[in-house]
mmCIF file of C-alpha atoms in Angstrom:
data_model
loop_
_atom_site.group_PDB
_atom_site.id
_atom_site.type_symbol
_atom_site.label_atom_id
_atom_site.label_comp_id
_atom_site.label_asym_id
_atom_site.label_seq_id
_atom_site.Cartn_x
_atom_site.Cartn_y
_atom_site.Cartn_z
ATOM 1 C CA MET A 270 145.423 -63.160 46.486
ATOM 2 C CA SER A 271 142.539 -65.263 47.781
ATOM 3 C CA LYS A 272 139.036 -63.797 47.754
ATOM 4 C CA SER A 273 139.074 -63.526 51.541
ATOM 5 C CA ALA A 274 142.397 -61.651 51.434
ATOM 6 C CA VAL A 275 141.011 -59.263 48.802
ATOM 7 C CA GLN A 276 137.911 -58.689 50.930
ATOM 8 C CA LYS A 277 140.070 -57.903 53.965
ATOM 9 C CA LEU A 278 142.133 -55.501 51.881
ATOM 10 C CA GLY A 279 138.959 -53.724 50.825
ATOM 11 C CA LYS A 280 137.906 -53.362 54.458
ATOM 12 C CA ARG A 281 141.220 -51.637 55.200
ATOM 13 C CA LEU A 282 140.908 -49.303 52.240
ATOM 14 C CA GLU A 283 137.302 -48.257 52.845
ATOM 15 C CA VAL A 284 138.158 -46.423 56.072
ATOM 16 C CA PRO A 285 139.404 -42.855 55.403
ATOM 17 C CA GLY A 286 142.965 -42.426 56.613
ATOM 18 C CA GLN A 287 143.605 -46.177 56.823
ATOM 19 C CA ALA A 288 144.889 -46.633 53.247
ATOM 20 C CA SER A 289 148.515 -47.327 54.181
ATOM 21 C CA GLU A 290 151.334 -47.560 51.659
ATOM 22 C CA GLU A 291 151.391 -51.313 52.217
ATOM 23 C CA ALA A 292 147.662 -51.630 51.457
ATOM 24 C CA LEU A 293 147.957 -49.483 48.352
ATOM 25 C CA THR A 294 150.891 -51.563 47.119
ATOM 26 C CA LEU A 295 148.844 -54.738 47.576
ATOM 27 C CA LEU A 296 146.017 -53.134 45.604
ATOM 28 C CA GLU A 297 148.378 -52.145 42.783
ATOM 29 C CA ASP A 298 149.790 -55.684 42.606
ATOM 30 C CA TRP A 299 146.269 -57.108 42.494
ATOM 31 C CA LEU A 300 145.363 -54.789 39.617
ATOM 32 C CA VAL A 301 148.297 -56.112 37.569
ATOM 33 C CA ASP A 302 146.487 -59.454 37.323
ATOM 34 C CA TYR A 303 143.295 -57.633 36.334
ATOM 35 C CA ASP A 304 145.167 -55.888 33.529
ATOM 36 C CA GLU A 305 146.091 -59.251 32.007
ATOM 37 C CA LEU A 306 142.486 -60.409 32.354
ATOM 38 C CA LEU A 307 141.269 -57.245 30.651
ATOM 39 C CA SER A 308 143.638 -57.725 27.706
ATOM 40 C CA ALA A 309 142.349 -61.263 27.170
ATOM 41 C CA ALA A 310 138.711 -60.132 27.259
ATOM 42 C CA ARG A 311 139.473 -57.236 24.915
ATOM 43 C CA GLY A 312 140.819 -59.755 22.399
ATOM 44 C CA VAL A 313 137.495 -61.617 22.383
ATOM 45 C CA VAL A 314 135.522 -58.394 21.832
ATOM 46 C CA ASP A 315 137.908 -57.162 19.125
ATOM 47 C CA GLU A 316 137.634 -60.459 17.270
ATOM 48 C CA LEU A 317 133.844 -60.189 17.213
ATOM 49 C CA CYS A 318 133.787 -56.533 16.154
ATOM 50 C CA ASP A 319 136.252 -57.259 13.344
ATOM 51 C CA THR A 320 133.730 -59.665 11.827
ATOM 52 C CA LEU A 321 131.017 -56.990 11.724
ATOM 53 C CA GLU A 322 130.713 -54.273 9.118
ATOM 54 C CA TRP A 323 129.448 -51.842 11.730
ATOM 55 C CA PRO A 324 130.967 -48.457 12.641
ATOM 56 C CA LEU A 325 132.113 -49.520 16.108
ATOM 57 C CA GLY A 326 134.824 -48.132 18.334
ATOM 58 C CA VAL A 327 136.345 -50.257 21.104
ATOM 59 C CA THR A 328 138.262 -48.927 24.097
ATOM 60 C CA HIS A 329 139.163 -50.336 27.490
ATOM 61 C CA ARG A 330 140.242 -49.082 30.900
ATOM 62 C CA LEU A 331 141.252 -50.337 34.312
ATOM 63 C CA LYS A 332 140.172 -48.445 37.411
ATOM 64 C CA THR A 333 143.019 -46.694 39.191
ATOM 65 C CA THR A 334 143.883 -47.282 42.835
ATOM 66 C CA ASP A 335 142.557 -43.805 43.694
ATOM 67 C CA THR A 336 139.244 -44.453 41.954
ATOM 68 C CA LEU A 337 138.813 -47.799 43.683
ATOM 69 C CA VAL A 338 139.592 -46.388 47.121
ATOM 70 C CA GLN A 339 137.103 -43.558 46.529
ATOM 71 C CA LYS A 340 134.449 -46.081 45.458
ATOM 72 C CA LEU A 341 134.982 -48.172 48.584
ATOM 73 C CA GLN A 342 134.931 -45.151 50.887
ATOM 74 C CA ARG A 343 131.841 -43.687 49.202
ATOM 75 C CA ALA A 344 129.973 -46.943 49.787
ATOM 76 C CA LYS A 345 131.144 -47.049 53.412
ATOM 77 C CA GLU A 346 129.915 -43.491 53.994
ATOM 78 C CA LYS A 347 126.478 -44.534 52.726
ATOM 79 C CA GLY A 348 126.413 -47.489 55.080
ATOM 80 C CA ALA A 349 126.746 -50.048 52.283
ATOM 81 C CA SER A 350 130.196 -51.579 52.641
ATOM 82 C CA THR A 351 131.421 -53.045 49.337
ATOM 83 C CA ASN A 352 133.272 -56.326 48.918
ATOM 84 C CA LEU A 353 136.339 -55.437 46.830
ATOM 85 C CA ALA A 354 136.420 -58.960 45.370
ATOM 86 C CA ARG A 355 132.850 -58.546 44.052
ATOM 87 C CA ILE A 356 133.155 -55.172 42.320
ATOM 88 C CA GLN A 357 132.136 -55.738 38.708
ATOM 89 C CA ASP A 358 133.482 -52.669 36.923
ATOM 90 C CA ILE A 359 137.162 -52.715 37.910
ATOM 91 C CA ALA A 360 138.039 -53.763 34.360
ATOM 92 C CA GLY A 361 135.935 -52.249 31.595
ATOM 93 C CA ILE A 362 135.574 -52.490 27.828
ATOM 94 C CA ARG A 363 133.460 -49.992 25.911
ATOM 95 C CA VAL A 364 131.918 -50.645 22.503
ATOM 96 C CA SER A 365 130.110 -47.710 20.905
ATOM 97 C CA GLY A 366 128.929 -46.597 17.492
ATOM 98 C CA ALA A 367 126.076 -45.561 15.224
ATOM 99 C CA VAL A 368 123.847 -48.533 16.003
ATOM 100 C CA THR A 369 120.157 -48.828 16.765
ATOM 101 C CA LEU A 370 118.718 -50.254 19.973
ATOM 102 C CA GLU A 371 117.925 -53.459 18.082
ATOM 103 C CA GLU A 372 121.521 -53.737 16.905
ATOM 104 C CA GLN A 373 122.693 -53.000 20.429
ATOM 105 C CA ASP A 374 120.685 -56.019 21.584
ATOM 106 C CA GLN A 375 122.202 -58.170 18.841
ATOM 107 C CA LEU A 376 125.694 -57.091 19.853
ATOM 108 C CA ARG A 377 124.900 -57.943 23.479
ATOM 109 C CA ASP A 378 123.743 -61.433 22.510
ATOM 110 C CA TRP A 379 126.785 -62.089 20.304
ATOM 111 C CA ILE A 380 129.202 -61.001 23.022
ATOM 112 C CA ILE A 381 127.486 -63.230 25.575
ATOM 113 C CA ASP A 382 127.617 -66.135 23.137
ATOM 114 C CA ARG A 383 131.354 -65.644 22.486
ATOM 115 C CA PHE A 384 132.258 -65.689 26.160
ATOM 116 C CA GLU A 385 129.865 -68.481 27.141
ATOM 117 C CA ARG A 386 131.261 -70.718 24.398
ATOM 118 C CA GLN A 387 134.619 -70.304 26.142
ATOM 119 C CA GLY A 388 133.094 -71.478 29.419
ATOM 120 C CA HIS A 389 132.577 -68.081 31.066
ATOM 121 C CA SER A 390 129.303 -66.978 32.641
ATOM 122 C CA CYS A 391 127.672 -63.650 31.830
ATOM 123 C CA SER A 392 125.001 -61.417 33.296
ATOM 124 C CA THR A 393 123.539 -58.166 31.979
ATOM 125 C CA LYS A 394 122.405 -54.770 33.229
ATOM 126 C CA ASP A 395 120.079 -52.821 30.956
ATOM 127 C CA ARG A 396 120.304 -49.156 31.900
ATOM 128 C CA ARG A 397 118.142 -47.971 29.020
ATOM 129 C CA ILE A 398 114.700 -48.310 30.605
ATOM 130 C CA GLU A 399 115.837 -47.422 34.143
ATOM 131 C CA PRO A 400 118.776 -45.026 33.711
ATOM 132 C CA VAL A 401 121.000 -43.771 36.516
ATOM 133 C CA VAL A 402 120.844 -39.944 36.515
ATOM 134 C CA GLY A 403 120.210 -40.112 32.759
ATOM 135 C CA TYR A 404 122.952 -42.629 31.983
ATOM 136 C CA ARG A 405 121.788 -45.252 29.482
ATOM 137 C CA ALA A 406 123.679 -48.246 28.113
ATOM 138 C CA VAL A 407 123.705 -52.043 28.137
ATOM 139 C CA HIS A 408 126.329 -53.727 30.311
ATOM 140 C CA VAL A 409 127.494 -57.315 29.954
ATOM 141 C CA ILE A 410 129.344 -58.519 33.060
ATOM 142 C CA VAL A 411 131.651 -61.413 32.241
ATOM 143 C CA SER A 412 132.945 -63.667 35.024
ATOM 144 C CA LEU A 413 136.469 -64.835 34.241
ATOM 145 C CA ASP A 414 138.057 -67.131 36.810
ATOM 146 C CA GLY A 415 136.045 -65.523 39.593
ATOM 147 C CA ARG A 416 136.844 -61.973 38.508
ATOM 148 C CA TYR A 417 134.796 -59.620 36.396
ATOM 149 C CA VAL A 418 135.101 -57.599 33.212
ATOM 150 C CA GLU A 419 132.294 -55.182 32.391
ATOM 151 C CA VAL A 420 131.562 -54.675 28.691
ATOM 152 C CA GLN A 421 129.617 -51.447 28.113
ATOM 153 C CA LEU A 422 127.609 -51.273 24.894
ATOM 154 C CA ARG A 423 126.523 -47.788 23.841
ATOM 155 C CA THR A 424 124.764 -46.266 20.874
ATOM 156 C CA MET A 425 126.210 -43.078 19.412
ATOM 157 C CA GLY A 426 123.810 -40.917 21.418
ATOM 158 C CA GLN A 427 124.335 -42.825 24.651
ATOM 159 C CA ASP A 428 128.097 -42.561 24.272
ATOM 160 C CA LEU A 429 128.199 -38.824 23.570
ATOM 161 C CA TRP A 430 125.784 -38.175 26.429
ATOM 162 C CA ALA A 431 127.941 -40.217 28.839
ATOM 163 C CA ASN A 432 131.147 -38.474 27.759
ATOM 164 C CA VAL A 433 129.624 -35.017 28.249
ATOM 165 C CA PHE A 434 128.202 -35.966 31.650
ATOM 166 C CA GLU A 435 131.557 -37.425 32.666
ATOM 167 C CA ARG A 436 133.190 -34.098 31.880
ATOM 168 C CA ILE A 437 130.582 -32.261 33.958
ATOM 169 C CA ALA A 438 131.306 -34.654 36.842
ATOM 170 C CA ASP A 439 135.053 -34.079 36.500
ATOM 171 C CA ILE A 440 134.480 -30.344 36.952
ATOM 172 C CA PHE A 441 131.690 -30.179 39.516
ATOM 173 C CA GLY A 442 132.000 -33.388 41.537
ATOM 174 C CA ARG A 443 131.993 -37.099 40.746
ATOM 175 C CA GLY A 444 129.080 -37.590 43.105
ATOM 176 C CA ILE A 445 126.603 -36.153 40.587
ATOM 177 C CA ARG A 446 126.830 -39.486 38.738
ATOM 178 C CA TYR A 447 125.048 -41.037 41.720
ATOM 179 C CA GLY A 448 122.446 -38.326 42.218
ATOM 180 C CA GLU A 449 124.421 -36.271 44.715
ATOM 181 C CA PRO A 450 124.348 -32.444 44.456
ATOM 182 C CA PRO A 451 127.248 -30.723 42.668
ATOM 183 C CA GLU A 452 130.195 -29.669 44.812
ATOM 184 C CA SER A 453 130.290 -26.258 43.150
ATOM 185 C CA GLY A 454 128.372 -24.189 40.611
ATOM 186 C CA GLY A 455 125.137 -24.094 42.586
ATOM 187 C CA GLN A 456 121.829 -23.824 40.749
ATOM 188 C CA ALA A 457 123.487 -23.227 37.376
ATOM 189 C CA VAL A 458 125.053 -26.685 37.457
ATOM 190 C CA ALA A 459 121.889 -28.239 38.905
ATOM 191 C CA ASP A 460 120.044 -26.831 35.874
ATOM 192 C CA VAL A 461 122.669 -28.345 33.561
ATOM 193 C CA ILE A 462 122.167 -31.767 35.151
ATOM 194 C CA GLU A 463 118.397 -31.459 34.791
ATOM 195 C CA SER A 464 118.867 -30.501 31.134
ATOM 196 C CA MET A 465 121.127 -33.515 30.596
ATOM 197 C CA GLU A 466 118.511 -35.862 32.030
ATOM 198 C CA ALA A 467 115.875 -34.366 29.714
ATOM 199 C CA ILE A 468 118.167 -34.805 26.694
ATOM 200 C CA SER A 469 118.785 -38.425 27.684
ATOM 201 C CA ALA A 470 115.050 -39.116 27.867
ATOM 202 C CA ARG A 471 114.402 -37.488 24.495
ATOM 203 C CA LEU A 472 117.291 -39.337 22.854
ATOM 204 C CA TYR A 473 115.867 -42.614 24.086
ATOM 205 C CA GLU A 474 112.455 -41.726 22.652
ATOM 206 C CA LEU A 475 114.048 -41.111 19.265
ATOM 207 C CA GLU A 476 116.087 -44.321 19.459
ATOM 208 C CA CYS A 477 112.852 -46.207 20.096
ATOM 209 C CA MET A 478 111.367 -45.008 16.806
ATOM 210 C CA ALA A 479 109.937 -48.153 15.203
ATOM 211 C CA TYR A 480 110.788 -49.155 11.654
ATOM 212 C CA ALA A 481 107.865 -48.704 9.305
ATOM 213 C CA GLU A 482 109.005 -51.933 7.657
ATOM 214 C CA GLU A 483 111.276 -54.437 9.324
ATOM 215 C CA GLY A 484 114.866 -53.957 8.190
ATOM 216 C CA SER A 485 114.102 -50.757 6.272
ATOM 217 C CA LYS A 486 117.348 -48.850 5.806
ATOM 218 C CA SER A 487 115.536 -45.601 5.095
ATOM 219 C CA ASP A 488 113.728 -45.719 8.441
ATOM 220 C CA ARG A 489 116.965 -46.652 10.199
ATOM 221 C CA ASP A 490 118.637 -43.605 8.671
ATOM 222 C CA ALA A 491 115.656 -41.441 9.611
ATOM 223 C CA THR A 492 115.979 -42.591 13.219
ATOM 224 C CA MET A 493 119.682 -41.695 13.216
ATOM 225 C CA ASN A 494 119.140 -38.331 11.529
ATOM 226 C CA ALA A 495 116.394 -37.374 13.978
ATOM 227 C CA GLN A 496 118.951 -37.527 16.785
ATOM 228 C CA GLN A 497 121.351 -35.001 15.262
ATOM 229 C CA PRO A 498 119.801 -31.837 16.815
ATOM 230 C CA LEU A 499 120.034 -33.390 20.278
ATOM 231 C CA LEU A 500 123.629 -34.469 19.702
ATOM 232 C CA ALA A 501 124.409 -30.874 18.748
ATOM 233 C CA LYS A 502 122.619 -29.754 21.920
ATOM 234 C CA LEU A 503 124.956 -31.934 23.973
ATOM 235 C CA HIS A 504 127.934 -30.067 22.544
ATOM 236 C CA GLU A 505 126.232 -26.789 23.490
ATOM 237 C CA VAL A 506 125.710 -28.018 27.051
ATOM 238 C CA LEU A 507 129.384 -28.943 27.247
ATOM 239 C CA GLY A 508 130.366 -25.454 26.076
ATOM 240 C CA TYR A 509 128.061 -23.830 28.625
ATOM 241 C CA THR A 510 129.528 -26.051 31.354
ATOM 242 C CA GLU A 511 133.026 -24.866 30.506
ATOM 243 C CA GLU A 512 131.731 -21.248 30.715
ATOM 244 C CA ILE A 513 130.444 -21.909 34.232
ATOM 245 C CA LYS A 514 133.809 -23.375 35.179
ATOM 246 C CA GLY A 515 135.537 -20.281 33.784
ATOM 247 C CA ARG A 516 133.310 -17.918 35.791
ATOM 248 C CA LEU A 517 134.000 -19.823 38.997
ATOM 249 C CA SER A 518 137.779 -19.734 38.499
ATOM 250 C CA THR A 519 137.929 -15.956 37.985
#
Protein backbone atom coordinates (compact mmCIF):
# COMPACT_ATOMS: atom_id res chain seq x y z
CA MET A 1 0.00 0.00 0.00
CA SER A 2 1.19 3.52 -0.79
CA LYS A 3 1.56 6.02 2.04
CA SER A 4 -1.46 7.95 0.78
CA ALA A 5 -3.56 4.77 0.73
CA VAL A 6 -2.47 3.94 4.29
CA GLN A 7 -3.35 7.47 5.40
CA LYS A 8 -6.80 7.16 3.83
CA LEU A 9 -7.29 3.82 5.55
CA GLY A 10 -6.44 5.43 8.87
CA LYS A 11 -9.02 8.15 8.26
CA ARG A 12 -11.67 5.46 7.77
CA LEU A 13 -10.66 3.60 10.90
CA GLU A 14 -10.50 6.62 13.21
CA VAL A 15 -14.25 7.23 13.02
CA PRO A 16 -16.19 5.05 15.51
CA GLY A 17 -18.54 2.70 13.69
CA GLN A 18 -16.79 3.15 10.34
CA ALA A 19 -14.27 0.29 10.74
CA SER A 20 -15.80 -2.00 8.11
CA GLU A 21 -14.72 -5.59 7.56
CA GLU A 22 -13.03 -4.48 4.34
CA ALA A 23 -11.03 -1.78 6.16
CA LEU A 24 -10.01 -4.18 8.91
CA THR A 25 -8.89 -6.75 6.34
CA LEU A 26 -6.74 -4.12 4.63
CA LEU A 27 -5.22 -3.24 7.99
CA GLU A 28 -4.45 -6.89 8.74
CA ASP A 29 -2.79 -7.33 5.34
CA TRP A 30 -0.71 -4.20 5.92
CA LEU A 31 0.44 -5.54 9.30
CA VAL A 32 1.74 -8.72 7.64
CA ASP A 33 4.43 -6.62 5.95
CA TYR A 34 5.22 -4.96 9.29
CA ASP A 35 5.71 -8.39 10.86
CA GLU A 36 8.45 -9.19 8.34
CA LEU A 37 10.06 -5.80 9.00
CA LEU A 38 9.95 -6.45 12.74
CA SER A 39 11.64 -9.84 12.37
CA ALA A 40 14.49 -8.28 10.39
CA ALA A 41 15.00 -5.53 12.97
CA ARG A 42 14.87 -8.06 15.81
CA GLY A 43 17.73 -9.93 14.14
CA VAL A 44 19.92 -6.81 14.25
CA VAL A 45 19.17 -6.23 17.95
CA ASP A 46 19.71 -9.90 18.83
CA GLU A 47 23.06 -9.92 17.06
CA LEU A 48 24.23 -6.93 19.10
CA CYS A 49 22.97 -8.29 22.43
CA ASP A 50 24.67 -11.63 21.76
CA THR A 51 28.02 -9.84 21.64
CA LEU A 52 27.49 -8.30 25.08
CA GLU A 53 28.01 -10.07 28.38
CA TRP A 54 25.10 -8.19 29.90
CA PRO A 55 21.98 -9.71 31.51
CA LEU A 56 19.59 -8.55 28.79
CA GLY A 57 16.22 -9.88 27.75
CA VAL A 58 14.83 -9.15 24.28
CA THR A 59 11.18 -9.41 23.27
CA HIS A 60 9.12 -8.00 20.43
CA ARG A 61 5.49 -7.34 19.60
CA LEU A 62 3.29 -6.05 16.81
CA LYS A 63 0.25 -3.94 17.63
CA THR A 64 -3.04 -5.70 16.98
CA THR A 65 -5.74 -4.32 14.71
CA ASP A 66 -7.91 -3.57 17.76
CA THR A 67 -5.11 -1.66 19.49
CA LEU A 68 -4.37 0.38 16.38
CA VAL A 69 -8.02 1.26 15.80
CA GLN A 70 -8.34 2.33 19.45
CA LYS A 71 -5.21 4.49 19.13
CA LEU A 72 -6.56 6.20 16.02
CA GLN A 73 -9.99 6.79 17.55
CA ARG A 74 -8.51 8.07 20.82
CA ALA A 75 -6.47 10.64 18.91
CA LYS A 76 -9.54 11.65 16.87
CA GLU A 77 -11.58 12.15 20.05
CA LYS A 78 -8.88 14.51 21.34
CA GLY A 79 -8.95 16.49 18.13
CA ALA A 80 -5.51 15.31 17.02
CA SER A 81 -6.07 13.04 14.03
CA THR A 82 -3.17 10.61 13.56
CA ASN A 83 -1.61 9.63 10.24
CA LEU A 84 -1.58 5.81 10.29
CA ALA A 85 1.49 5.77 8.03
CA ARG A 86 3.45 7.87 10.56
CA ILE A 87 2.73 5.93 13.75
CA GLN A 88 6.11 4.95 15.17
CA ASP A 89 5.26 2.20 17.65
CA ILE A 90 3.31 -0.25 15.49
CA ALA A 91 6.28 -2.63 15.61
CA GLY A 92 8.21 -2.74 18.87
CA ILE A 93 11.30 -4.41 20.29
CA ARG A 94 12.04 -4.29 24.01
CA VAL A 95 15.49 -4.71 25.54
CA SER A 96 15.63 -4.76 29.33
CA GLY A 97 17.97 -5.88 32.09
CA ALA A 98 20.05 -5.01 35.13
CA VAL A 99 21.89 -2.10 33.54
CA THR A 100 22.73 1.37 34.76
CA LEU A 101 21.61 4.58 33.09
CA GLU A 102 25.12 4.95 31.65
CA GLU A 103 24.95 1.45 30.18
CA GLN A 104 21.49 2.22 28.85
CA ASP A 105 23.00 5.16 26.97
CA GLN A 106 25.78 2.95 25.60
CA LEU A 107 23.23 0.40 24.41
CA ARG A 108 21.25 3.18 22.72
CA ASP A 109 24.35 4.40 20.87
CA TRP A 110 25.35 0.90 19.76
CA ILE A 111 21.88 0.14 18.43
CA ILE A 112 21.80 3.41 16.50
CA ASP A 113 25.24 2.66 15.07
CA ARG A 114 24.19 -0.84 13.94
CA PHE A 115 21.15 0.40 12.06
CA GLU A 116 22.80 3.51 10.61
CA ARG A 117 25.66 1.41 9.23
CA GLN A 118 22.98 -0.48 7.29
CA GLY A 119 21.70 2.78 5.83
CA HIS A 120 18.71 3.31 8.13
CA SER A 121 18.00 6.57 9.95
CA CYS A 122 17.27 6.70 13.67
CA SER A 123 15.80 9.15 16.14
CA THR A 124 15.44 8.89 19.92
CA LYS A 125 12.96 9.71 22.66
CA ASP A 126 14.35 9.94 26.19
CA ARG A 127 11.48 9.43 28.62
CA ARG A 128 13.71 9.38 31.69
CA ILE A 129 13.86 13.10 32.45
CA GLU A 130 10.32 13.87 31.25
CA PRO A 131 8.30 10.70 31.92
CA VAL A 132 4.73 10.11 30.78
CA VAL A 133 2.61 9.37 33.88
CA GLY A 134 5.74 7.91 35.49
CA TYR A 135 6.83 5.84 32.50
CA ARG A 136 10.59 6.04 31.93
CA ALA A 137 12.68 4.45 29.19
CA VAL A 138 14.81 5.31 26.16
CA HIS A 139 13.24 4.72 22.75
CA VAL A 140 15.15 4.40 19.49
CA ILE A 141 12.88 4.83 16.47
CA VAL A 142 14.36 3.17 13.40
CA SER A 143 13.11 4.13 9.93
CA LEU A 144 13.17 1.11 7.63
CA ASP A 145 12.01 1.71 4.07
CA GLY A 146 9.68 4.47 5.23
CA ARG A 147 8.21 2.43 8.08
CA TYR A 148 9.16 2.43 11.73
CA VAL A 149 10.30 0.02 14.40
CA GLU A 150 10.50 1.31 17.97
CA VAL A 151 13.24 -0.19 20.14
CA GLN A 152 12.50 0.35 23.84
CA LEU A 153 15.50 0.22 26.17
CA ARG A 154 14.68 -0.25 29.85
CA THR A 155 16.64 -0.76 33.03
CA MET A 156 15.44 -3.44 35.43
CA GLY A 157 13.52 -0.91 37.51
CA GLN A 158 11.99 0.83 34.50
CA ASP A 159 10.86 -2.49 33.07
CA LEU A 160 9.24 -3.80 36.25
CA TRP A 161 7.53 -0.45 36.81
CA ALA A 162 6.15 -0.45 33.25
CA ASN A 163 4.90 -4.04 33.52
CA VAL A 164 3.08 -3.32 36.79
CA PHE A 165 1.54 -0.13 35.41
CA GLU A 166 0.47 -1.98 32.27
CA ARG A 167 -1.37 -4.49 34.43
CA ILE A 168 -3.10 -1.67 36.33
CA ALA A 169 -4.15 -0.17 32.98
CA ASP A 170 -5.48 -3.53 31.79
CA ILE A 171 -7.75 -3.68 34.84
CA PHE A 172 -8.83 -0.07 35.31
CA GLY A 173 -8.64 1.49 31.85
CA ARG A 174 -5.93 1.92 29.22
CA GLY A 175 -6.45 5.66 29.30
CA ILE A 176 -4.54 6.00 32.58
CA ARG A 177 -1.33 5.58 30.55
CA TYR A 178 -2.10 8.98 29.02
CA GLY A 179 -3.13 10.75 32.21
CA GLU A 180 -6.84 10.01 31.94
CA PRO A 181 -8.79 9.06 35.11
CA PRO A 182 -9.40 5.35 35.78
CA GLU A 183 -12.60 3.86 34.39
CA SER A 184 -13.31 2.12 37.68
CA GLY A 185 -11.93 1.85 41.21
CA GLY A 186 -12.38 5.52 42.06
CA GLN A 187 -10.04 7.16 44.55
CA ALA A 188 -8.40 3.87 45.53
CA VAL A 189 -7.03 3.43 42.02
CA ALA A 190 -6.17 7.13 41.74
CA ASP A 191 -4.07 6.69 44.89
CA VAL A 192 -2.36 3.66 43.34
CA ILE A 193 -1.44 5.70 40.25
CA GLU A 194 -0.08 8.50 42.42
CA SER A 195 1.97 5.94 44.37
CA MET A 196 3.32 4.50 41.11
CA GLU A 197 4.46 7.93 39.95
CA ALA A 198 6.24 8.49 43.27
CA ILE A 199 7.98 5.11 43.00
CA SER A 200 9.08 5.97 39.46
CA ALA A 201 10.59 9.26 40.61
CA ARG A 202 12.43 7.61 43.50
CA LEU A 203 13.74 4.80 41.30
CA TYR A 204 15.15 7.37 38.91
CA GLU A 205 16.87 9.17 41.78
CA LEU A 206 18.53 5.92 42.81
CA GLU A 207 19.52 5.10 39.23
CA CYS A 208 21.20 8.50 39.03
CA MET A 209 23.49 7.67 41.95
CA ALA A 210 26.96 8.69 40.75
CA TYR A 211 29.91 6.33 40.92
CA ALA A 212 32.41 7.35 43.56
CA GLU A 213 35.09 6.27 41.10
CA GLU A 214 34.49 5.89 37.40
CA GLY A 215 33.87 2.25 36.51
CA SER A 216 33.75 1.12 40.14
CA LYS A 217 31.93 -2.21 40.29
CA SER A 218 31.23 -1.85 44.00
CA ASP A 219 29.39 1.44 43.48
CA ARG A 220 27.51 -0.04 40.53
CA ASP A 221 26.37 -2.92 42.73
CA ALA A 222 25.44 -0.48 45.50
CA THR A 223 23.27 1.45 43.05
CA MET A 224 21.52 -1.77 42.00
CA ASN A 225 21.06 -2.99 45.57
CA ALA A 226 19.60 0.33 46.69
CA GLN A 227 16.72 -0.21 44.28
CA GLN A 228 15.62 -3.55 45.72
CA PRO A 229 13.18 -2.18 48.37
CA LEU A 230 11.38 -0.16 45.70
CA LEU A 231 11.21 -3.15 43.36
CA ALA A 232 9.63 -5.11 46.20
CA LYS A 233 7.21 -2.21 46.72
CA LEU A 234 6.12 -2.52 43.09
CA HIS A 235 5.13 -6.13 43.71
CA GLU A 236 3.14 -4.99 46.75
CA VAL A 237 1.33 -2.37 44.65
CA LEU A 238 0.47 -5.05 42.10
CA GLY A 239 -0.96 -7.27 44.85
CA TYR A 240 -3.02 -4.40 46.25
CA THR A 241 -4.30 -3.62 42.74
CA GLU A 242 -5.51 -7.19 42.35
CA GLU A 243 -7.29 -6.85 45.75
CA ILE A 244 -9.12 -3.77 44.48
CA LYS A 245 -10.14 -5.67 41.36
CA GLY A 246 -11.42 -8.52 43.53
CA ARG A 247 -13.52 -6.17 45.68
CA LEU A 248 -15.09 -4.59 42.61
CA SER A 249 -16.03 -7.95 41.08
CA THR A 250 -17.84 -9.20 44.20
